[in-house]
Short mmCIF file of C-alpha atoms in Angstrom, two decimals:
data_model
loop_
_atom_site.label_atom_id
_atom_site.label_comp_id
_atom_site.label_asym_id
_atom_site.label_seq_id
_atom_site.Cartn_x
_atom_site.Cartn_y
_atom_site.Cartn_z
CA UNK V 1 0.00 0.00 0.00
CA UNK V 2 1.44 3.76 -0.57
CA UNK V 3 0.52 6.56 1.30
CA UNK V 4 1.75 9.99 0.31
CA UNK V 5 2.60 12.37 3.30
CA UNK V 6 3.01 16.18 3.21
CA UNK V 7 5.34 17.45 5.86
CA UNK V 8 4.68 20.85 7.04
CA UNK V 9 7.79 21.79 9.38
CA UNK V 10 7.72 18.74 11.55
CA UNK V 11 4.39 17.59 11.44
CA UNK V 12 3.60 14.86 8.91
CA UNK V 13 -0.29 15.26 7.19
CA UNK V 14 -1.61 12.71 4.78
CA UNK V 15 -3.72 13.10 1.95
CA UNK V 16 -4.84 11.22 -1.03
CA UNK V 17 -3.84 12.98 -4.13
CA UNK V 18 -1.29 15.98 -5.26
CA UNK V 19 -2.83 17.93 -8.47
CA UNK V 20 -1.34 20.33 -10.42
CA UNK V 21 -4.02 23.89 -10.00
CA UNK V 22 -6.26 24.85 -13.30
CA UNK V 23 -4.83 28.42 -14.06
CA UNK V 24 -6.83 30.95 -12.88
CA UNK V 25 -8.92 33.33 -15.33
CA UNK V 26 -6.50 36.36 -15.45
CA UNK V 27 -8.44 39.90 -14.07
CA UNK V 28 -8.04 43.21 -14.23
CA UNK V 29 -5.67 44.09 -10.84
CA UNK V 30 -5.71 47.91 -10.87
CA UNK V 31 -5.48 49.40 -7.32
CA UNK V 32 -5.91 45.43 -5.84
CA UNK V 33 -2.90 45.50 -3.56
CA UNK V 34 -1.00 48.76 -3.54
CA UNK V 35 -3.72 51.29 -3.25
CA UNK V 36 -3.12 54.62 -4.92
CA UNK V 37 -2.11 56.63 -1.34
CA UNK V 38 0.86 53.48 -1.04
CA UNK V 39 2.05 54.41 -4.90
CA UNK V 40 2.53 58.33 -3.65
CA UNK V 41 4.57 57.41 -0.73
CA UNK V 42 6.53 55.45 -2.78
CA UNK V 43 7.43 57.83 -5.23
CA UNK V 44 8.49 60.18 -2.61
CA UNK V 45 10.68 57.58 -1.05
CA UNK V 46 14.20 57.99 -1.76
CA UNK V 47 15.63 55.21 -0.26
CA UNK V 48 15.51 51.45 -0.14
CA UNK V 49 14.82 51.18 3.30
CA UNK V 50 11.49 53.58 2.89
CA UNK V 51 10.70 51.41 -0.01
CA UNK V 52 10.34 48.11 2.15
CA UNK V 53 8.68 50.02 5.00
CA UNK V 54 5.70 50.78 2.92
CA UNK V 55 5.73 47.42 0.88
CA UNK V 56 6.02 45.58 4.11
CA UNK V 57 2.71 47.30 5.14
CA UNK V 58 0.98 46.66 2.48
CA UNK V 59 2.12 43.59 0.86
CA UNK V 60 3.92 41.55 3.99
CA UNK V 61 2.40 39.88 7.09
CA UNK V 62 5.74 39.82 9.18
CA UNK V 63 8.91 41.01 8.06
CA UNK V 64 10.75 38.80 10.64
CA UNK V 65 10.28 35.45 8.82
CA UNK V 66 12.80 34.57 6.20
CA UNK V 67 10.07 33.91 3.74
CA UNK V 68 8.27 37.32 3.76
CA UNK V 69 11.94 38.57 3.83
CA UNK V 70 12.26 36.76 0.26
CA UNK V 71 8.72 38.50 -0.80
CA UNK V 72 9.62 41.41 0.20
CA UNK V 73 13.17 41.52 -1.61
CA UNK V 74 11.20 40.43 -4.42
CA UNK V 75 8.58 43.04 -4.87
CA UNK V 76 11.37 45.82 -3.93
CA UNK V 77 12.87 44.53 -7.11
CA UNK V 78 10.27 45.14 -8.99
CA UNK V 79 9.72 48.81 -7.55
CA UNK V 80 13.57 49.45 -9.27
CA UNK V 81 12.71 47.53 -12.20
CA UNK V 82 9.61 49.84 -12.73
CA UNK V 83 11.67 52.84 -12.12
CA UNK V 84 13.94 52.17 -14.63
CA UNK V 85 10.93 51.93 -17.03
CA UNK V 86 9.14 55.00 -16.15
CA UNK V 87 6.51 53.44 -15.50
CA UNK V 88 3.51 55.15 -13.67
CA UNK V 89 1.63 54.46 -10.32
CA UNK V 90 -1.13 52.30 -12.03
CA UNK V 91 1.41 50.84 -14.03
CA UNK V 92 3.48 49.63 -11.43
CA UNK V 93 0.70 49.10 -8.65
CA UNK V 94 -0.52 46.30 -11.48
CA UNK V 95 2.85 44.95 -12.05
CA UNK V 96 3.65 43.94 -8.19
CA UNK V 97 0.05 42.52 -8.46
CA UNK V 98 0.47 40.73 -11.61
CA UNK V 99 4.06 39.43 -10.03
CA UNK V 100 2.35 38.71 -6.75
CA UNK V 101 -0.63 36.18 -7.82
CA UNK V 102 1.82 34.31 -10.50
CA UNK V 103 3.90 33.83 -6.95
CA UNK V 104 0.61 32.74 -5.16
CA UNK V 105 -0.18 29.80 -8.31
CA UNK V 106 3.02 28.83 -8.26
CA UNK V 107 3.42 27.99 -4.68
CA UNK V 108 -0.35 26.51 -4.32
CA UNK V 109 1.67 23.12 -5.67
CA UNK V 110 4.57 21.56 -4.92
CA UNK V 111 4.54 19.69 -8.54
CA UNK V 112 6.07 21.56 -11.38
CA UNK V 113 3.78 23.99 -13.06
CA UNK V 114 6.63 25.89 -14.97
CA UNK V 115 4.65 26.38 -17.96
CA UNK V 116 1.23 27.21 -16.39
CA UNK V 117 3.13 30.15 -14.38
CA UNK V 118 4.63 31.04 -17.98
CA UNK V 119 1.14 31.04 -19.31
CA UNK V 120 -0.28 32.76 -16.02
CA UNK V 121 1.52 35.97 -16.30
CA UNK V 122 1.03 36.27 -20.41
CA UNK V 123 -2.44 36.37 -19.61
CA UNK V 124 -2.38 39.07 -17.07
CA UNK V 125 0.00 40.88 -18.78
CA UNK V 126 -2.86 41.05 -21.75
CA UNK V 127 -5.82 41.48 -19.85
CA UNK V 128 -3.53 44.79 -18.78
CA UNK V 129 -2.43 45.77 -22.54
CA UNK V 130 -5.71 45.67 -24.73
CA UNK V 131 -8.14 47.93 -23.74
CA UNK V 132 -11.53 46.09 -23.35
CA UNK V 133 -13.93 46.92 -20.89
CA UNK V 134 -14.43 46.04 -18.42
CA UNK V 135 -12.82 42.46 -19.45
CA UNK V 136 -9.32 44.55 -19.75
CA UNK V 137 -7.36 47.77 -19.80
CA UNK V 138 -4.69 49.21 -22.01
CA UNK V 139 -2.17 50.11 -19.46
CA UNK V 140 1.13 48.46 -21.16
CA UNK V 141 2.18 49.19 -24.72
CA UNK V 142 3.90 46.28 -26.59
CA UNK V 143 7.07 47.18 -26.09
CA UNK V 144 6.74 47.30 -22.33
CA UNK V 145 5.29 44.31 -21.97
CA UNK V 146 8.59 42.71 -23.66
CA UNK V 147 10.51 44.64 -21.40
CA UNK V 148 8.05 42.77 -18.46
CA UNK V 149 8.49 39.22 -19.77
CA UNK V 150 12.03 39.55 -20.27
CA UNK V 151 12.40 40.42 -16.77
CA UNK V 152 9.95 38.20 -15.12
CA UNK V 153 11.64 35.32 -17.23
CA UNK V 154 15.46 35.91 -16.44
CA UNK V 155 14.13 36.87 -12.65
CA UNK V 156 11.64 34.96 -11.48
CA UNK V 157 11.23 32.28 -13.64
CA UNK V 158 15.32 31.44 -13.42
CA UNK V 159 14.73 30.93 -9.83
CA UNK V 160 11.49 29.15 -10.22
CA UNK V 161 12.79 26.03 -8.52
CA UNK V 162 14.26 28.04 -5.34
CA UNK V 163 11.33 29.39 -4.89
CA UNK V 164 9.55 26.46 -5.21
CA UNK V 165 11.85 24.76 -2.41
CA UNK V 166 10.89 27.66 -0.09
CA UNK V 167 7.27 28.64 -0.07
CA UNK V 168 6.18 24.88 -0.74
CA UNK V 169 6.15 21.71 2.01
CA UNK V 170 8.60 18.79 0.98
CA UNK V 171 6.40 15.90 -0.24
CA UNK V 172 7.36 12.03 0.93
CA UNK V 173 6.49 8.47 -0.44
CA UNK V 174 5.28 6.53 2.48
CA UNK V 175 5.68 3.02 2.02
CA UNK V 176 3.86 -0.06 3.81
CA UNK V 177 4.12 -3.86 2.67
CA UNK V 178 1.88 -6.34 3.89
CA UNK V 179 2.49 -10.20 3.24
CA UNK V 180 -0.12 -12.51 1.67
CA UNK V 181 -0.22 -15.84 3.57
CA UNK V 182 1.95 -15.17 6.00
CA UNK V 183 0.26 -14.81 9.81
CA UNK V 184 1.20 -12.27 12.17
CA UNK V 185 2.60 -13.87 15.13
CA UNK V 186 3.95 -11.39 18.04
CA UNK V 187 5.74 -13.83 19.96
CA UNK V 188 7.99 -15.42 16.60
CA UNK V 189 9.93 -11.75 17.15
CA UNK V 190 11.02 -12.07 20.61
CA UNK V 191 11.90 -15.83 20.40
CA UNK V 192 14.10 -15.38 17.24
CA UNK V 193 15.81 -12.02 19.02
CA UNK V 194 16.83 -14.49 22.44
CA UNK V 195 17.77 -17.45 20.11
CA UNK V 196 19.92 -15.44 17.47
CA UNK V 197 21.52 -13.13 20.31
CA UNK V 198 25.10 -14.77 20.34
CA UNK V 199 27.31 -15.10 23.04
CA UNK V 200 29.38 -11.95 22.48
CA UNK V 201 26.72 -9.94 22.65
CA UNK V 202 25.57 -11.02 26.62
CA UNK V 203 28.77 -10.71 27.60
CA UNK V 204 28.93 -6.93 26.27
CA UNK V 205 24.85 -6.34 27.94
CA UNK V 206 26.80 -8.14 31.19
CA UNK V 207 29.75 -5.60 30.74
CA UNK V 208 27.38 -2.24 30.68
CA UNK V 209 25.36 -3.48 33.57
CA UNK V 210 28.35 -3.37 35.92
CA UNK V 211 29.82 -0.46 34.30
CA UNK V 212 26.28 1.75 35.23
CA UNK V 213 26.41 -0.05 38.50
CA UNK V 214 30.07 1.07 39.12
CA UNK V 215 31.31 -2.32 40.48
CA UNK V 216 33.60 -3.96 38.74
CA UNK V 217 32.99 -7.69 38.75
CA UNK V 218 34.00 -10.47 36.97
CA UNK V 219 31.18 -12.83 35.92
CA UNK V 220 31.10 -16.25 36.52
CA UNK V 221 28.60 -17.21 33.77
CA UNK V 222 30.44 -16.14 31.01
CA UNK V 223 32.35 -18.89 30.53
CA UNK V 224 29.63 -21.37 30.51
CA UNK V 225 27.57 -18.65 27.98
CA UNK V 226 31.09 -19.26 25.60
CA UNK V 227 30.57 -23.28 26.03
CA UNK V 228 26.87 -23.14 25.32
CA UNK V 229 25.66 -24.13 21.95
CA UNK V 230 23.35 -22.49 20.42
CA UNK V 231 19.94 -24.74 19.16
CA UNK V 232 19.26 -24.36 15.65
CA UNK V 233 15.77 -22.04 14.97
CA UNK V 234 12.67 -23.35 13.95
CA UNK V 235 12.69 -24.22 9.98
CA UNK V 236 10.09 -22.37 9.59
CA UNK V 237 11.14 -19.39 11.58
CA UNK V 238 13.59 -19.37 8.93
CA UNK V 239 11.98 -19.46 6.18
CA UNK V 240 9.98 -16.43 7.23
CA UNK V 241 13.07 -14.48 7.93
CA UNK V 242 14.60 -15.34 4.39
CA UNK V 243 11.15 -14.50 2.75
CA UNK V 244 11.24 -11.41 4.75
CA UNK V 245 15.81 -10.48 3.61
CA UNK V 246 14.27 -10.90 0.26
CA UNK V 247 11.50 -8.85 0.27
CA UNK V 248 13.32 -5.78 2.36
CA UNK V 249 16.14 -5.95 -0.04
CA UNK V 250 13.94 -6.22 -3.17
CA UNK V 251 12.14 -3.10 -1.70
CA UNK V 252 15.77 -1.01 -1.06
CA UNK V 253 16.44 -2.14 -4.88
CA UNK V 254 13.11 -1.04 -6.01
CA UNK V 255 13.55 2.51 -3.89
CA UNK V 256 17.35 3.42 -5.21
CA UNK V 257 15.81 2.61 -9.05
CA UNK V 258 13.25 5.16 -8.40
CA UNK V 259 15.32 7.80 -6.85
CA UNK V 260 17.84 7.38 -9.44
CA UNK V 261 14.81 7.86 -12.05
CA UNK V 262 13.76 11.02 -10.05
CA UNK V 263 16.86 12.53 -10.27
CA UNK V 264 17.06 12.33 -14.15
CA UNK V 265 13.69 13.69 -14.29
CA UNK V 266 14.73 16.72 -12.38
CA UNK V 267 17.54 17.16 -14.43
CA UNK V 268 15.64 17.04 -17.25
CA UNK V 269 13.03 19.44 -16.22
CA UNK V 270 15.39 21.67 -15.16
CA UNK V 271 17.68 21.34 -18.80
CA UNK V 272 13.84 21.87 -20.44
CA UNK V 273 13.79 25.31 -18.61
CA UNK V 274 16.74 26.60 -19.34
CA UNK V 275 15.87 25.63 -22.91
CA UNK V 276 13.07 27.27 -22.55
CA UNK V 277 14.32 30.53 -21.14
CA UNK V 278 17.25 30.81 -23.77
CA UNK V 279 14.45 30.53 -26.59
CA UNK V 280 12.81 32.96 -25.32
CA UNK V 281 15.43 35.65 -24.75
CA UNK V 282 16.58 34.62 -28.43
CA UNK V 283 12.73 35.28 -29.57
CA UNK V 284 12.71 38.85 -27.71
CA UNK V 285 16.29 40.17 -28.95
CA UNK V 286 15.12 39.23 -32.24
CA UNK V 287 12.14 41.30 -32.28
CA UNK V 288 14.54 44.47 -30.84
#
């Protein structure tokens, strides 16, 4: 039987099925985070730190934990990138929006949704550059929404995978064997553990009980514990056990064949990305 488990910090959770999210039906995002009061402060702010200060009110729960700390480095970012644009207050209040709920569908899964993300933010990005009401608005010429992709794609989207580490919980593969045909007999355990215990190993148990006791004593048994042969287990005791060395190292075969087939398929995802990216970039300087 497998069980999937979804570790949150150090509390395992079960559930039945991971699925990748349908991608949401893009929206116009005018005003829908930083209001239009937040976009004058920050254009009177001259520094970085008065940046964060009013992005951490408006866009970050607590500043103190290293994963708002990412957010908030990332949507900083952004306020330069738009700067260096010239881009308005609507313009950019829409941009951190646009940035912020490709962030949210990405991290709603911890299964690779690369493309859907892509696909995500081209959608926003048009529902903000064709003017269509009230379906859409024409806020973004063409040319700035190449300048947007570009950077989303050799910012974000380059670090996809890191940020997919942090702001999703590690998934494991539970597994659980039970045998067909074979009874489950409590007291087969303990009777193989005293019969396959050999001599050695009483006379080290007899060595740490005197050694907690702090008497040093020289047992008399141990030399009829050497002397003492050892009866032969039941056959069918050891049968079971064989079945059972067979089965667990079957199982550790079966476990490194699939976590050397995971690690290709990472690799490969990741090598499809970078493809990706570099296509893209190509695409973009060839329409410059």
């Amino acid at each position: 039987m497998l069980s999937r488990f979804q570790r949150q910090g150090r509390e395992m959770k079960p559930f039945d099925k991971i699925m990748v999210p349908q991608v949401p039906k893009a929206r116009v995002l005018l005003w829908a985070d930083l209001k239009h009061r937040d976009m004058e402060e920050i254009e009177k702010s001259k520094s970085t730190q008065d940046i964060e200060r009013i992005l951490c009110r408006a866009l970050v729960a607590d500043e103190s934990q290293p994963k708002q700390r990412v957010l908030l480095e990332l949507y900083t970012n952004l306020v330069r990138f738009c700067r260096e644009q010239n881009f308005n207050k609507e313009q950019t209040s829409v941009l951190i929006s646009i940035i912020k709920n490709v962030h949210q569908f990405n991290t709603e899964t911890s299964l690779n949704n690369t493309d859907d993300c892509l696909t995500y933010c081209s959608e926003l990005l048009l529902c903000h550059s064709v003017r269509r009401p009230p379906f859409s608005i024409d806020l973004f010429n063409s040319e700035q929404v190449t300048h947007i992709l570009y950077y989303f794609i050799n910012t974000y989207m380059r670090h996809y995978f890191l940020y997919k580490y942090i702001f999703t919980p590690e998934v494991q593969l539970d597994i659980s064997l039970s045998y067909t045909g074979i009874p489950k007999d409590t007291d087969i355990e303990p009777t193989a553990k005293s019969q396959s215990e050999s001599p050695a190993d009483e006379e080290r148990e007899t060595e740490r009980e005197t050694e907690m006791d702090g008497e040093v004593q020289q047992s008399s048994e141990l030399p009829e514990m050497k002397t003492t042969e050892i009866k032969s287990p039941n056959p069918g005791l050891s049968s079971k056990s064989d079945l059972r060395t067979i089965v667990e190292k079957e199982v550790r075969n079966e476990v490194m064949r699939l976590s050397a087939q995971l690690q290709q398929e990472l690799k490969n995802s990741a090598d499809q990305l970078n493809n990706a990216i570099s296509q893209l970039e190509t695409n973009i300087q060839v329409k410059k």
